[in-house]
PDB file of C-alpha atoms and ligand atoms in Angstrom:
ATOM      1  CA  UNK A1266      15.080   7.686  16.053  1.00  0.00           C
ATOM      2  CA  UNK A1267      14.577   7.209  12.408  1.00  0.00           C
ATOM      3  CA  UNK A1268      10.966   6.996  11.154  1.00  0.00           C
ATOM      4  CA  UNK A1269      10.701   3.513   9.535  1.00  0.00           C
ATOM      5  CA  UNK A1270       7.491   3.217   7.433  1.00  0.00           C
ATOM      6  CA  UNK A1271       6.618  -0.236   5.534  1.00  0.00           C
ATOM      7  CA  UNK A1272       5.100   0.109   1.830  1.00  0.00           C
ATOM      8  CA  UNK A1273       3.000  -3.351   1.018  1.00  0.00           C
ATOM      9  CA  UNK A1274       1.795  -4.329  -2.100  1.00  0.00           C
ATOM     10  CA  UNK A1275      -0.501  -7.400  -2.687  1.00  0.00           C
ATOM     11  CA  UNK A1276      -1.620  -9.489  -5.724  1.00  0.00           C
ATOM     12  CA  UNK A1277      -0.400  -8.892  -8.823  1.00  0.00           C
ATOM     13  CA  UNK A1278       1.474  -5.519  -8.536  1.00  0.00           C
ATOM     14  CA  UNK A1279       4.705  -7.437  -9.444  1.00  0.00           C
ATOM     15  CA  UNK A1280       4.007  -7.037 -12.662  1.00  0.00           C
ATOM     16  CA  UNK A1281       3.436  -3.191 -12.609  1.00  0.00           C
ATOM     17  CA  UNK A1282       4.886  -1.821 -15.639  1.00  0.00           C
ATOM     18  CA  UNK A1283       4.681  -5.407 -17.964  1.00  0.00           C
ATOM     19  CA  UNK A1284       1.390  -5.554 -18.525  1.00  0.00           C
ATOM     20  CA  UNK A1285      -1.622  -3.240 -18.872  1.00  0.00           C
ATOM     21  CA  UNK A1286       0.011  -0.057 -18.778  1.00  0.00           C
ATOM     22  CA  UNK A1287      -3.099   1.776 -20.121  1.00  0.00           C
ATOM     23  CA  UNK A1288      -4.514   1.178 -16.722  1.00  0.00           C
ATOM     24  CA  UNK A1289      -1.748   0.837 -14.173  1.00  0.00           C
ATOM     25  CA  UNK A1290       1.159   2.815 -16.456  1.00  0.00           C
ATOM     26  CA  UNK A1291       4.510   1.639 -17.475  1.00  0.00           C
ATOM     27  CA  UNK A1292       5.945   2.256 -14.089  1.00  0.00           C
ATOM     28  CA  UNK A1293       7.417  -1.088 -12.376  1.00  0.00           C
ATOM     29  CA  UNK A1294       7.753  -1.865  -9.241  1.00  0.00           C
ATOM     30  CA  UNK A1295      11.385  -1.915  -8.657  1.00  0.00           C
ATOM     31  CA  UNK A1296      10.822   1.765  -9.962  1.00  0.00           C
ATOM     32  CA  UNK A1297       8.745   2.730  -7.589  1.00  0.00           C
ATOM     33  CA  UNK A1298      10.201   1.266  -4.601  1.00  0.00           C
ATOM     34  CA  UNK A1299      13.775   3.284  -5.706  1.00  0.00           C
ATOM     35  CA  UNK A1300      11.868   6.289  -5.766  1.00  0.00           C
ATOM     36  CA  UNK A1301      10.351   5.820  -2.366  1.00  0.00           C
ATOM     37  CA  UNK A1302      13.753   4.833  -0.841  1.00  0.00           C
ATOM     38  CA  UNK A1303      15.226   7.948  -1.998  1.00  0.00           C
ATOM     39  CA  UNK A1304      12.833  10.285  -1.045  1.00  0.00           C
ATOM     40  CA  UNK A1305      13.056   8.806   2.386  1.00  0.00           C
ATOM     41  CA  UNK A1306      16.913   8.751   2.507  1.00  0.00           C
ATOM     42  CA  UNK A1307      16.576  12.949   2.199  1.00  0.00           C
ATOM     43  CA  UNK A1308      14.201  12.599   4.829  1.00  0.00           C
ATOM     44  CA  UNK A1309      16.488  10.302   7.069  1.00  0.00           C
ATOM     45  CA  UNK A1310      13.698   7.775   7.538  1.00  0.00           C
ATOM     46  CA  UNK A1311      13.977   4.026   6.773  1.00  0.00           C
ATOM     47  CA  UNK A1312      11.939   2.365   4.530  1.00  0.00           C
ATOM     48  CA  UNK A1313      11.093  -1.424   3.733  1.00  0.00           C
ATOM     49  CA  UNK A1314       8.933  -3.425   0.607  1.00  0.00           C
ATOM     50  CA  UNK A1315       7.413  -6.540   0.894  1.00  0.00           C
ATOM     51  CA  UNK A1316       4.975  -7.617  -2.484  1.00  0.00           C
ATOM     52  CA  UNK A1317       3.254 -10.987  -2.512  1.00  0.00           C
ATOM     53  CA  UNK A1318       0.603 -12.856  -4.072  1.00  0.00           C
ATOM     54  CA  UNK A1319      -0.738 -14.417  -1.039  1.00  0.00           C
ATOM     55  CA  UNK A1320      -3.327 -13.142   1.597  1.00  0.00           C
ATOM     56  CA  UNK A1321      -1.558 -15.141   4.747  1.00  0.00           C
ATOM     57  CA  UNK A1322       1.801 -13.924   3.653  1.00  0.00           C
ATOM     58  CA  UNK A1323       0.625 -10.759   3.608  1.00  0.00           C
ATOM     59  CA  UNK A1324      -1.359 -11.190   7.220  1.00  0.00           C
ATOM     60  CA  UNK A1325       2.323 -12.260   8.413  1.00  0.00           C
ATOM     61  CA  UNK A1326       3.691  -9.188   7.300  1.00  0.00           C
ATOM     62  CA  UNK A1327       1.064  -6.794   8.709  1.00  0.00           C
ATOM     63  CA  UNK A1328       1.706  -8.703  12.198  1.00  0.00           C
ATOM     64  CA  UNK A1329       5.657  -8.847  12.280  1.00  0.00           C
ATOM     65  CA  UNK A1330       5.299  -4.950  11.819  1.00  0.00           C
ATOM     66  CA  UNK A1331       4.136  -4.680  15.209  1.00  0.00           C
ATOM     67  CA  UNK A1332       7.505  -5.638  16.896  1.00  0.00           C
ATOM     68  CA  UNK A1333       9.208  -4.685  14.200  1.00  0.00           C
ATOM     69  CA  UNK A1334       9.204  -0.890  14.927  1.00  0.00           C
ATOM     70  CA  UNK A1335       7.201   0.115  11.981  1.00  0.00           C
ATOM     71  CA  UNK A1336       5.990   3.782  12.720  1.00  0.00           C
ATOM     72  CA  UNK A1337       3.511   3.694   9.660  1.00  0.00           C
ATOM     73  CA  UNK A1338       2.468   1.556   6.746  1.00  0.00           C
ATOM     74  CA  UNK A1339       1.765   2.351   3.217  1.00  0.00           C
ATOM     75  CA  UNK A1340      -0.702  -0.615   1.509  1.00  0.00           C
ATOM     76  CA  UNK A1341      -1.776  -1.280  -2.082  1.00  0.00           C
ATOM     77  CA  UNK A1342      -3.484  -4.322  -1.121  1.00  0.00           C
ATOM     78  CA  UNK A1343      -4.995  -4.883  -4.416  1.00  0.00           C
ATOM     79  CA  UNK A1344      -7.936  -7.215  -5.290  1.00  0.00           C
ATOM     80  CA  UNK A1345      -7.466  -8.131  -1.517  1.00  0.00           C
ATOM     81  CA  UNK A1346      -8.744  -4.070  -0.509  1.00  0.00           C
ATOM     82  CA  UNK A1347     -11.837  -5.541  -2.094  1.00  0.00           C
ATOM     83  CA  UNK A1348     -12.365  -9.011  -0.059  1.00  0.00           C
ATOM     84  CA  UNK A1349      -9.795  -9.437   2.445  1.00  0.00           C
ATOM     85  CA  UNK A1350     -11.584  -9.457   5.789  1.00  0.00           C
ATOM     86  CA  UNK A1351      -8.267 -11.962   7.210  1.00  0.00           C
ATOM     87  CA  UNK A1352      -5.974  -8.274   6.243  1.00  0.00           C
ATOM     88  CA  UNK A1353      -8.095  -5.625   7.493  1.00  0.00           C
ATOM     89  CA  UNK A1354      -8.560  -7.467  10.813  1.00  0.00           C
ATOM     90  CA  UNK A1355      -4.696  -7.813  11.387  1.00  0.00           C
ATOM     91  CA  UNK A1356      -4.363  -4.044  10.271  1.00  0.00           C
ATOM     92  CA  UNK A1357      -6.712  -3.159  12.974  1.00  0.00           C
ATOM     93  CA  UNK A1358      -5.024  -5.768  15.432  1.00  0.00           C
ATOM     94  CA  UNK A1359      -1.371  -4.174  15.074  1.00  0.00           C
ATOM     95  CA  UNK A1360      -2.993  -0.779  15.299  1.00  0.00           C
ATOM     96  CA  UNK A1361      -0.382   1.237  13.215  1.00  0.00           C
ATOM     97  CA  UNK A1362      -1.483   4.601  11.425  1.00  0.00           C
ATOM     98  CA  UNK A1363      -1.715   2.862   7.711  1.00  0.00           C
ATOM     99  CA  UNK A1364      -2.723   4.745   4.203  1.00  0.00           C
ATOM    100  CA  UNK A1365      -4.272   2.570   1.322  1.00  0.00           C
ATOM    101  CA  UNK A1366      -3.367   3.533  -2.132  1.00  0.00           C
ATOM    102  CA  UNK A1367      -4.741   2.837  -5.438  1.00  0.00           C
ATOM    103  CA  UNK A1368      -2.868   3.554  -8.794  1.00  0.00           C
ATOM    104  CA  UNK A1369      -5.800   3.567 -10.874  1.00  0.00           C
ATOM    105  CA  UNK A1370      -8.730   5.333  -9.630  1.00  0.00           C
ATOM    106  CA  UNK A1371     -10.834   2.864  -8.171  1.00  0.00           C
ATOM    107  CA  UNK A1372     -13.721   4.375  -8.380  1.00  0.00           C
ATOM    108  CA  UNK A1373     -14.046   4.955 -11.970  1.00  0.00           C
ATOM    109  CA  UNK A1374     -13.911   1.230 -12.161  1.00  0.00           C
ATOM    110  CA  UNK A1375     -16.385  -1.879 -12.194  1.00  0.00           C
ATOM    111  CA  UNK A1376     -18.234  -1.300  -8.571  1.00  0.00           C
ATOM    112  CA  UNK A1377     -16.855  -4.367  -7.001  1.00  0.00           C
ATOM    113  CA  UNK A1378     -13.794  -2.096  -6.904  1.00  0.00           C
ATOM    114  CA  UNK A1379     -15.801   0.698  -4.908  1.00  0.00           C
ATOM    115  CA  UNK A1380     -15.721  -1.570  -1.488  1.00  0.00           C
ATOM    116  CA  UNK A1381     -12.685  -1.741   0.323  1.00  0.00           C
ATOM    117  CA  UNK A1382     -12.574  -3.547   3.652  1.00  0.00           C
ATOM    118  CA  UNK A1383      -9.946  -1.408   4.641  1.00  0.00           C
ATOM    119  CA  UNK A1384     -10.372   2.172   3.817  1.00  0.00           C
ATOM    120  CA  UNK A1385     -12.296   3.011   7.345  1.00  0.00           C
ATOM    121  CA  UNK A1386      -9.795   2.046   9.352  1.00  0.00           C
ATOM    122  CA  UNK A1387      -7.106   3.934   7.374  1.00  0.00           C
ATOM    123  CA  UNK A1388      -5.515   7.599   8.123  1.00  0.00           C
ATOM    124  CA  UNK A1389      -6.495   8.208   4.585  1.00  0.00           C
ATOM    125  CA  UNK A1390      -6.844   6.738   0.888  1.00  0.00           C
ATOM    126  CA  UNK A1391      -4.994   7.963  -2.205  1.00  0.00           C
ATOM    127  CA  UNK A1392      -6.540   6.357  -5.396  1.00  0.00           C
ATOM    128  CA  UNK A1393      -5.702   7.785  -9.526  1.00  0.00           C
ATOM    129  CA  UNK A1394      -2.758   9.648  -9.181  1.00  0.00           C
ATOM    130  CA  UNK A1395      -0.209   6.228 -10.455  1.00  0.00           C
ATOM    131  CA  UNK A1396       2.923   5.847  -8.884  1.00  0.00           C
ATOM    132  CA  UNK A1397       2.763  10.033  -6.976  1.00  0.00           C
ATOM    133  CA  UNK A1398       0.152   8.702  -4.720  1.00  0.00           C
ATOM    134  CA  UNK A1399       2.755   5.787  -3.296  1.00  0.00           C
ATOM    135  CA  UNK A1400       4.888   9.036  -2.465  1.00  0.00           C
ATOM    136  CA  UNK A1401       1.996  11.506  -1.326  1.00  0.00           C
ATOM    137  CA  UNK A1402       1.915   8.916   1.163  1.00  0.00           C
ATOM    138  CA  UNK A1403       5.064   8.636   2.222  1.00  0.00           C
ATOM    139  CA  UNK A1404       5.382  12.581   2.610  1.00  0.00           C
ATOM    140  CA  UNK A1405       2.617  12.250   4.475  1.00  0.00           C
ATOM    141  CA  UNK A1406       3.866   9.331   6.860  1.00  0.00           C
ATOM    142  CA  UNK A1407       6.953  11.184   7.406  1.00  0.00           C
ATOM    143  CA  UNK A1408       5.507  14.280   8.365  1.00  0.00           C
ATOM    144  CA  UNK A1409       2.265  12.879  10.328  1.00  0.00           C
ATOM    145  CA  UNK A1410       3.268  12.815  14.122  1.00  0.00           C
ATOM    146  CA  UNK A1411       0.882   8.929  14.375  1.00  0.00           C
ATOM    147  CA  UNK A1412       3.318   6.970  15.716  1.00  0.00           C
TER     148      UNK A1412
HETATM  149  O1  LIG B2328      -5.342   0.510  -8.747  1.00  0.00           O
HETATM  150  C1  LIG B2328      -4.767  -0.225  -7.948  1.00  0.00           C
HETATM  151  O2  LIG B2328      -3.676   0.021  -7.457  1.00  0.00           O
HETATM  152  C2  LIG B2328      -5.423  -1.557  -7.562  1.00  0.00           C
HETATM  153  O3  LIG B2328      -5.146  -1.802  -6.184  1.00  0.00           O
HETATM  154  C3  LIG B2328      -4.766  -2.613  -8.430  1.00  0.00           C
HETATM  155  C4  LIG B2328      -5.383  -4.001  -8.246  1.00  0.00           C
HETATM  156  C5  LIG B2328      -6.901  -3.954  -8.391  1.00  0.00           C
HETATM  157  O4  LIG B2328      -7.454  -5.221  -8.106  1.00  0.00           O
HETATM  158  C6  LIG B2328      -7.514  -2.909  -7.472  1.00  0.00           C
HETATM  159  O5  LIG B2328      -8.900  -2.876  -7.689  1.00  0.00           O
HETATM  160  C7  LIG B2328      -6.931  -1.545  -7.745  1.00  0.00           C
HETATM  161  C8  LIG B2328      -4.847  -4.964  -9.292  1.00  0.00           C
HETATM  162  C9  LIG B2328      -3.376  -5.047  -9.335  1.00  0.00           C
HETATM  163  C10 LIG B2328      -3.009  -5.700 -10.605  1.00  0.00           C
HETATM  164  O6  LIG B2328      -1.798  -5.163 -11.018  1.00  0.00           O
HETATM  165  C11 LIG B2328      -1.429  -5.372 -12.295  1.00  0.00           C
HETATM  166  C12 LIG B2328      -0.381  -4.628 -12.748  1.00  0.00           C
HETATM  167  C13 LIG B2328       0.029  -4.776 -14.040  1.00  0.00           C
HETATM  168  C14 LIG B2328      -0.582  -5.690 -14.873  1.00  0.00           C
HETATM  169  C15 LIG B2328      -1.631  -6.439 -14.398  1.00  0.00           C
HETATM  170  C16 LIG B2328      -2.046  -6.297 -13.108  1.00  0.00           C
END
């Protein structure tokens, strides 16, 4: 069966590419969820986007996935990597293989940035490389046997 991996994106990534493009580039995204679809279209996987502003919404998400027949998530959680004990606990309650991605690098960043309530329970992190590491991922969902 086709892989089907979910990318999630938290608060304030909808306006990737609008404003502050000297930190997060001029990349929307729109943009990068076309990239991602087409890279896994030549792949023969499925993949799905859901953005929002709000922690619960995003907690809702995270659980639907589980009988859903997600095989992997990809999550930009955003300010939420940094405080969101409500996300990482329904990450770790679904139990599916997840990588969290950064555009910026985090780490060269104010240090409440350094701390993400995620990152241990995560296959892996990806943070600097802009819209590429949104697709490093993916590669690596779609080759990764985790499902
Ligand atoms: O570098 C990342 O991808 C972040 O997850 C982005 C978050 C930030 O809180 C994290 O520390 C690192 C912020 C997303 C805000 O996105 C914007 C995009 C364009 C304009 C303004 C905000």
């Amino acid at each position: 069966m086709a892989k089907c991996i979910l990318v999630l994106n938290g608060p304030n990534l909808n306006l990737l590419g609008a404003r502050e493009p000297q930190i997060y580039g001029s990349t929307s995204l729109p943009d990068i969820e076309r990239s991602l679809t087409a890279d896994a279209a030549a792949r023969a996987a499925r993949v799905s986007f859901f953005q929002s502003n709000h922690e619960g919404a995003l907690v809702d998400r995270v659980q639907a996935a589980r009988t859903d027949g997600v095989d992997f998530i990809i999550i930009n959680a955003g300010a939420l990597t940094h405080t969101s004990i409500g996300l990482r606990d329904a990450l770790a309650a679904v139990a599916i293989p997840f990588i969290e991605v950064h555009l910026s690098n985090v780490h060269r960043r104010e240090s409440f940035r350094h701390r993400s309530y995620l990152a241990d329970l995560a296959v892996g992190v990806i943070t600097g490389l802009g819209p590429a590491g949104y697709r490093c991922a993916l590669q690596y969902a779609l080759d990764s046997d985790q499902d």
